CSV table of C-alpha atoms and ligand atoms in Angstrom, one decimal:
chain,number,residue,atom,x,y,z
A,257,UNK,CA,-33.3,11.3,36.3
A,258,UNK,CA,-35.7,13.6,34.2
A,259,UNK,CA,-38.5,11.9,32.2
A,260,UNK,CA,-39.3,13.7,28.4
A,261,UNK,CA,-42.6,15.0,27.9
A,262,UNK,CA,-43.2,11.3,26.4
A,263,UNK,CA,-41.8,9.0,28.5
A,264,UNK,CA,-44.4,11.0,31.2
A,265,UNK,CA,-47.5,10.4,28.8
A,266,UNK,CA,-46.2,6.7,28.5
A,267,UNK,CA,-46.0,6.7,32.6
A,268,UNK,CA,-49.8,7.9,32.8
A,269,UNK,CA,-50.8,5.2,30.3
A,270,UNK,CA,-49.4,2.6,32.4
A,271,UNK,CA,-50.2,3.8,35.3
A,272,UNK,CA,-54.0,4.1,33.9
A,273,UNK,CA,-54.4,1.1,31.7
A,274,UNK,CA,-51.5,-1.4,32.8
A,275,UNK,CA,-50.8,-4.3,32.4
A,276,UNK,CA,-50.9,-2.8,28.5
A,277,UNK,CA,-48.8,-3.8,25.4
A,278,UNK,CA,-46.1,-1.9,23.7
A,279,UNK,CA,-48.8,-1.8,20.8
A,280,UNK,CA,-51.8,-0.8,22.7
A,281,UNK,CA,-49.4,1.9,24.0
A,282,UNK,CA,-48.3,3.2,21.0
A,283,UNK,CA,-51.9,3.2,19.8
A,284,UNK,CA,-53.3,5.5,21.9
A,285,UNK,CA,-50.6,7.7,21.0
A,286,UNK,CA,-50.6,7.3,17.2
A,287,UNK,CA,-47.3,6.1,17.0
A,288,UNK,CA,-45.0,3.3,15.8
A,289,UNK,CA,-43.8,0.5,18.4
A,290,UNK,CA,-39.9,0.8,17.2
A,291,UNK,CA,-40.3,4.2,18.0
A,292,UNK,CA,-41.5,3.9,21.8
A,293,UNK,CA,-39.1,0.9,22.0
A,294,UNK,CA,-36.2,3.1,23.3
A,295,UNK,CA,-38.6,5.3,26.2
A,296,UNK,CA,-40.1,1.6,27.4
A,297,UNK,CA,-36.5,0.6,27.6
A,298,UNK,CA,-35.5,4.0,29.6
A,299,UNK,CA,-38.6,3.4,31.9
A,300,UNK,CA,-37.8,-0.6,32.6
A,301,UNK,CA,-34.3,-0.1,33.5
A,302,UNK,CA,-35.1,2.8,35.7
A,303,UNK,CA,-37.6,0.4,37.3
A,304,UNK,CA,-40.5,2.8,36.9
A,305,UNK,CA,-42.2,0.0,34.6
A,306,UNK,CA,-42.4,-3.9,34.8
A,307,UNK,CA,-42.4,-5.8,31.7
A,308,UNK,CA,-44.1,-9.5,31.5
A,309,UNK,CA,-43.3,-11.2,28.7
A,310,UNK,CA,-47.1,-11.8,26.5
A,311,UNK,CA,-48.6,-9.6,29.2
A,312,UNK,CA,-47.6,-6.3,28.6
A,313,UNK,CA,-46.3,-3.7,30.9
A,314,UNK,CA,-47.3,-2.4,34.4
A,315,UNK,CA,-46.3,0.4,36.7
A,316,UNK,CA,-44.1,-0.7,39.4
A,317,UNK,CA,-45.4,2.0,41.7
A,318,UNK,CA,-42.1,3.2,42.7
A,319,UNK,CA,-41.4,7.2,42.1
A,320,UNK,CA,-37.9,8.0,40.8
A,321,UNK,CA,-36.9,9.0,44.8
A,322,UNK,CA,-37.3,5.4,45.4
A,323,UNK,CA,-35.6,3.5,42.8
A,324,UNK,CA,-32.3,5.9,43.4
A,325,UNK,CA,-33.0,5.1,46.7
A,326,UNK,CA,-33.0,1.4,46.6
A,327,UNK,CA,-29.8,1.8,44.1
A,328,UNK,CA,-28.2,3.4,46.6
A,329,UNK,CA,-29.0,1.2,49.7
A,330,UNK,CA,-28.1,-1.9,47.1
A,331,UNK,CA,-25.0,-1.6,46.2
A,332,UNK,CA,-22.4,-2.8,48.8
A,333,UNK,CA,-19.2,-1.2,49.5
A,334,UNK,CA,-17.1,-4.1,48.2
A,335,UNK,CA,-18.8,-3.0,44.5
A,336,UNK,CA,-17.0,0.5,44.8
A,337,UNK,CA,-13.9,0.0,47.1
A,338,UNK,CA,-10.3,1.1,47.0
A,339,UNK,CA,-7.4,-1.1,48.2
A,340,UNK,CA,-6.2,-0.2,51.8
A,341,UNK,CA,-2.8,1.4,52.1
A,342,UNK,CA,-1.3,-0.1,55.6
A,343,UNK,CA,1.3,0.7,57.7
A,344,UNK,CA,2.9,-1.0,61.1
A,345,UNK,CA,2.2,0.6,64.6
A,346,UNK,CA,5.9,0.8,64.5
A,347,UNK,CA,6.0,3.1,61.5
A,348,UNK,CA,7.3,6.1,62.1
A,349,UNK,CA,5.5,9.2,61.8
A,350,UNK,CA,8.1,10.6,58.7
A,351,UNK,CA,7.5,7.4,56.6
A,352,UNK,CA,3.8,7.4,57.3
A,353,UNK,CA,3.4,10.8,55.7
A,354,UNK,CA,5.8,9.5,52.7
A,355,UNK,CA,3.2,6.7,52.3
A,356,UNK,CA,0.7,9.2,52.1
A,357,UNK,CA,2.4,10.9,49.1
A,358,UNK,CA,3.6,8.3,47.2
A,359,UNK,CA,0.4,5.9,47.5
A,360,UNK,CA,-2.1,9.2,47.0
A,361,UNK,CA,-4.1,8.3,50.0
A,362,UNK,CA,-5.5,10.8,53.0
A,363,UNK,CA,-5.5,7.8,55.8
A,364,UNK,CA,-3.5,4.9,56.5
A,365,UNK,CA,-5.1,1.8,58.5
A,366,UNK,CA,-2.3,0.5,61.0
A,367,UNK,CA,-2.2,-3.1,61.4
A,368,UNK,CA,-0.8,-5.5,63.6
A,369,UNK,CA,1.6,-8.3,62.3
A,370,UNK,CA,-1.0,-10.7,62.4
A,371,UNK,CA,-3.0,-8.4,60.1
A,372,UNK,CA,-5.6,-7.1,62.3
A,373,UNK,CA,-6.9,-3.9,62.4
A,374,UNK,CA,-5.3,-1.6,65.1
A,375,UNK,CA,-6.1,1.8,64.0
A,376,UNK,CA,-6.5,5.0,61.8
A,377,UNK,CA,-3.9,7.9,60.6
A,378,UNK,CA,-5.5,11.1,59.1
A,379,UNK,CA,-3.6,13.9,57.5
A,380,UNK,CA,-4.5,16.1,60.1
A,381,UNK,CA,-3.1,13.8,62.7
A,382,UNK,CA,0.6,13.8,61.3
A,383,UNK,CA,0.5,17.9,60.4
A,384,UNK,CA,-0.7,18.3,64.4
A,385,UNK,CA,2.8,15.6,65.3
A,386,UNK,CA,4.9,18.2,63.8
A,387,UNK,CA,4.0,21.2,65.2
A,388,UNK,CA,5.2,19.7,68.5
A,389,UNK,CA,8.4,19.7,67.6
A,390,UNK,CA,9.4,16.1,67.9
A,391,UNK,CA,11.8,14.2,66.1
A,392,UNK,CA,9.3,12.7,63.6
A,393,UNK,CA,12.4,10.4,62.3
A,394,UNK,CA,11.4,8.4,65.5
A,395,UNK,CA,7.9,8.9,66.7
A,396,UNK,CA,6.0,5.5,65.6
A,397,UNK,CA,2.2,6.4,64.1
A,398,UNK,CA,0.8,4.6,67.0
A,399,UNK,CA,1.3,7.6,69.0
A,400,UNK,CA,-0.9,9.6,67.5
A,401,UNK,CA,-3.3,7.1,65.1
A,402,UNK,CA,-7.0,6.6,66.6
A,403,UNK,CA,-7.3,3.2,68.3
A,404,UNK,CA,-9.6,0.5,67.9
A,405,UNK,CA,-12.5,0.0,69.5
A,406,UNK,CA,-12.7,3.7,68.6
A,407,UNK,CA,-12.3,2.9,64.7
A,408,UNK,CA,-15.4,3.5,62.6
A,409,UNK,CA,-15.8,0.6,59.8
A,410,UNK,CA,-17.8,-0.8,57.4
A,411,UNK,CA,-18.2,-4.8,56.6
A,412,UNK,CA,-17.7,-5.7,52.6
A,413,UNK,CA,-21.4,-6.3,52.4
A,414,UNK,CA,-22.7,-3.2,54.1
A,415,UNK,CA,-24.5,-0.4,51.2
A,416,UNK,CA,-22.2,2.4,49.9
A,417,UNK,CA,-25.4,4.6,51.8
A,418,UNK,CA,-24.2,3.0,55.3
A,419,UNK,CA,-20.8,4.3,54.3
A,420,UNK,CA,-21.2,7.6,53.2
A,421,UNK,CA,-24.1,7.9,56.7
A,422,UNK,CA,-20.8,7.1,59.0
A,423,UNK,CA,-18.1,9.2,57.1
A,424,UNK,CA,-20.9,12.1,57.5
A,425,UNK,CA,-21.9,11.5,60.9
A,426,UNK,CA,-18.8,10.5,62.6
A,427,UNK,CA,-16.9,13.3,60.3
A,428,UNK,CA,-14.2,11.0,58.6
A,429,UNK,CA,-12.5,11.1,55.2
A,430,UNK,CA,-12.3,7.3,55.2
A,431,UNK,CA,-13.3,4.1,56.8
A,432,UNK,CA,-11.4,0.9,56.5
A,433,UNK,CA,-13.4,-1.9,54.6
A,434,UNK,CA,-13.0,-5.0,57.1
A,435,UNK,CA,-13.8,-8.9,57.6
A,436,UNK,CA,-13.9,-10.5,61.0
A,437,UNK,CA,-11.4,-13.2,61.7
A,438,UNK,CA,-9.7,-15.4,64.3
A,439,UNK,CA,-5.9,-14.9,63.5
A,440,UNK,CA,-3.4,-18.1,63.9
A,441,UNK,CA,-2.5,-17.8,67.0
A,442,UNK,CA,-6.4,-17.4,68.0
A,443,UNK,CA,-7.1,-13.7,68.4
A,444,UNK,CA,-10.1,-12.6,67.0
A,445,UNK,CA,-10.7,-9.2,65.1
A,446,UNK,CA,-10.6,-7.4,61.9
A,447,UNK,CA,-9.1,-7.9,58.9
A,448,UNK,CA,-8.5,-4.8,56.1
A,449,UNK,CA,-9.7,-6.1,52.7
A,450,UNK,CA,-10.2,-2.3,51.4
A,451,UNK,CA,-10.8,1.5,51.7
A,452,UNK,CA,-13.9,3.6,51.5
A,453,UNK,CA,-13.5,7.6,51.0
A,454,UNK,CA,-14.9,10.3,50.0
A,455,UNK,CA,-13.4,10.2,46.5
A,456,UNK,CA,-15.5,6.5,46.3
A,457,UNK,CA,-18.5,8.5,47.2
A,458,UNK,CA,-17.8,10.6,45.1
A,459,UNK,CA,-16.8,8.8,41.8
A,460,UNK,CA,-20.3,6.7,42.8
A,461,UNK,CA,-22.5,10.0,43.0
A,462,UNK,CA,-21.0,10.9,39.3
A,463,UNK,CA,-21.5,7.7,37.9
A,464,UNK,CA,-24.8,7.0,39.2
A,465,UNK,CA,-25.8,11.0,37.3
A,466,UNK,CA,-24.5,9.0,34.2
A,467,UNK,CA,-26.9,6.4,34.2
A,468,UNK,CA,-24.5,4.0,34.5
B,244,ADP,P1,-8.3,14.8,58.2
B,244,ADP,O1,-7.3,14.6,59.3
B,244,ADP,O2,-7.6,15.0,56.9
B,244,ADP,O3,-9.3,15.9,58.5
B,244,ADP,P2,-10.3,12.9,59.0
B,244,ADP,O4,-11.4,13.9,59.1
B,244,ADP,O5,-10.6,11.6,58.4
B,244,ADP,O6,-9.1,13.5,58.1
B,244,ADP,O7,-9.7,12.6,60.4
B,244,ADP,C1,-10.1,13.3,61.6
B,244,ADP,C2,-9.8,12.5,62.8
B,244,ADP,O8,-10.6,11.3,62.8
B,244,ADP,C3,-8.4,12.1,62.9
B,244,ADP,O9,-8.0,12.2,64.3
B,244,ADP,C4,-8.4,10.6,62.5
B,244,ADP,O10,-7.4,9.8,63.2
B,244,ADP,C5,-9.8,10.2,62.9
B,244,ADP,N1,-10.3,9.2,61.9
B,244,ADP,C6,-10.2,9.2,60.6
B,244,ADP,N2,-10.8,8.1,60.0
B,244,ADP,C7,-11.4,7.4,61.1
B,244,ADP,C8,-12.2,6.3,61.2
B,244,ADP,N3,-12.5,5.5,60.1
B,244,ADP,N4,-12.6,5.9,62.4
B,244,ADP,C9,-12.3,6.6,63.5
B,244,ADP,N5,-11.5,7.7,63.5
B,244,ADP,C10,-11.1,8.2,62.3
């Protein structure tokens, strides 16, 4: 976010004389208060000033590298997530790769019947799978998926920053959005409830540059 040459002067003000009034504000710089109305708006929403109702306002003390900051450590992945595309570990390699195509995805989470989390299929995973020169017709996807526990994850409340920190250090396109729970016939694990990629990072990043 870039401040005008005004919104700045308003900053120094604040940060000078706060806790000030809109009026006093647009006093010491010889101008109207409906015409600083919109800049005190742009500089409360962006959390650079505090505004107290018959007190005035006040610097927050937060630089702009900290309120994006704090945006992006506060919004949780369940805010920006995609549903997950799901296949059986009986799938076979040929239909996991239709799946890809016709659902527009780059992974598929493999579940158990019970709905549990079981694993991961990449792109690359499937294109290595044919070069072998199998029968993909009847090689299931749980021959070459990446098992759990090795599955990296995120929890619906964890921040789209602890997402986009795994997909970077653990070098994944995607990470399956889960909840922990005891199926009915008592096994414990995770649930898929949706899909973070890179495209959700992404679309995030671009939206966040809008202001919005
Ligand atoms: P691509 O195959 O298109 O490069 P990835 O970089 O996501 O896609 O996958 C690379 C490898 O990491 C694959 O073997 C895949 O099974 C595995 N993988 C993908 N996503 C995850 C994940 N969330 N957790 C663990 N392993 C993953």
């Amino acid at each position: 976010m870039e401040l005008t040459k005004r919104q700045e002067t308003i900053l120094e003000i604040v940060k000078k004389n706060g806790p000030i009034t809109g009026e006093h504000i647009a006093d010491q710089l010889n101008l109207t208060r409906a015409t600083l109305r919109p800049d005190l708006a742009i500089l409360t929403m962006a959390g650079l000033l505090e505004a107290r109702p018959r007190v005035g306002y006040f610097y927050s003390g937060k630089t702009i590298d900290r309120v994006l900051a704090e945006k992006i450590h506060g919004v949780p992945v369940s805010d920006i997530k995609s549903v997950p595309i799901v296949v059986s570990e009986q799938c076979s390699v040929y239909d996991a790769v239709v799946t890809m195509f016709i659902e527009d995805v780059g992974t598929l989470f493999v579940v158990t019947e019970g709905g549990l989390l079981e694993g991961v299929v990449s792109r690359k995973d499937l294109l290595k799978i044919t070069l072998g020169g199998q029968d993909i017709h009847k090689l299931p996807v749980g021959v070459v998926m990446t098992r759990m526990p090795n599955v990296i994850m995120v929890d619906l409340d964890d921040s789209v920053w602890l997402a986009a920190h795994k997909m970077i250090t653990h070098e994944v396109d995607a990470l399956p959005v889960v909840r922990k729970i005891t199926t009915k016939k008592g096994l414990e694990g995770c649930e898929v409830v949706g899909r973070i990629s890179k495209t959700n990072i992404v679309r995030f990043f671009v939206e966040l540059g809008e202001g919005s």
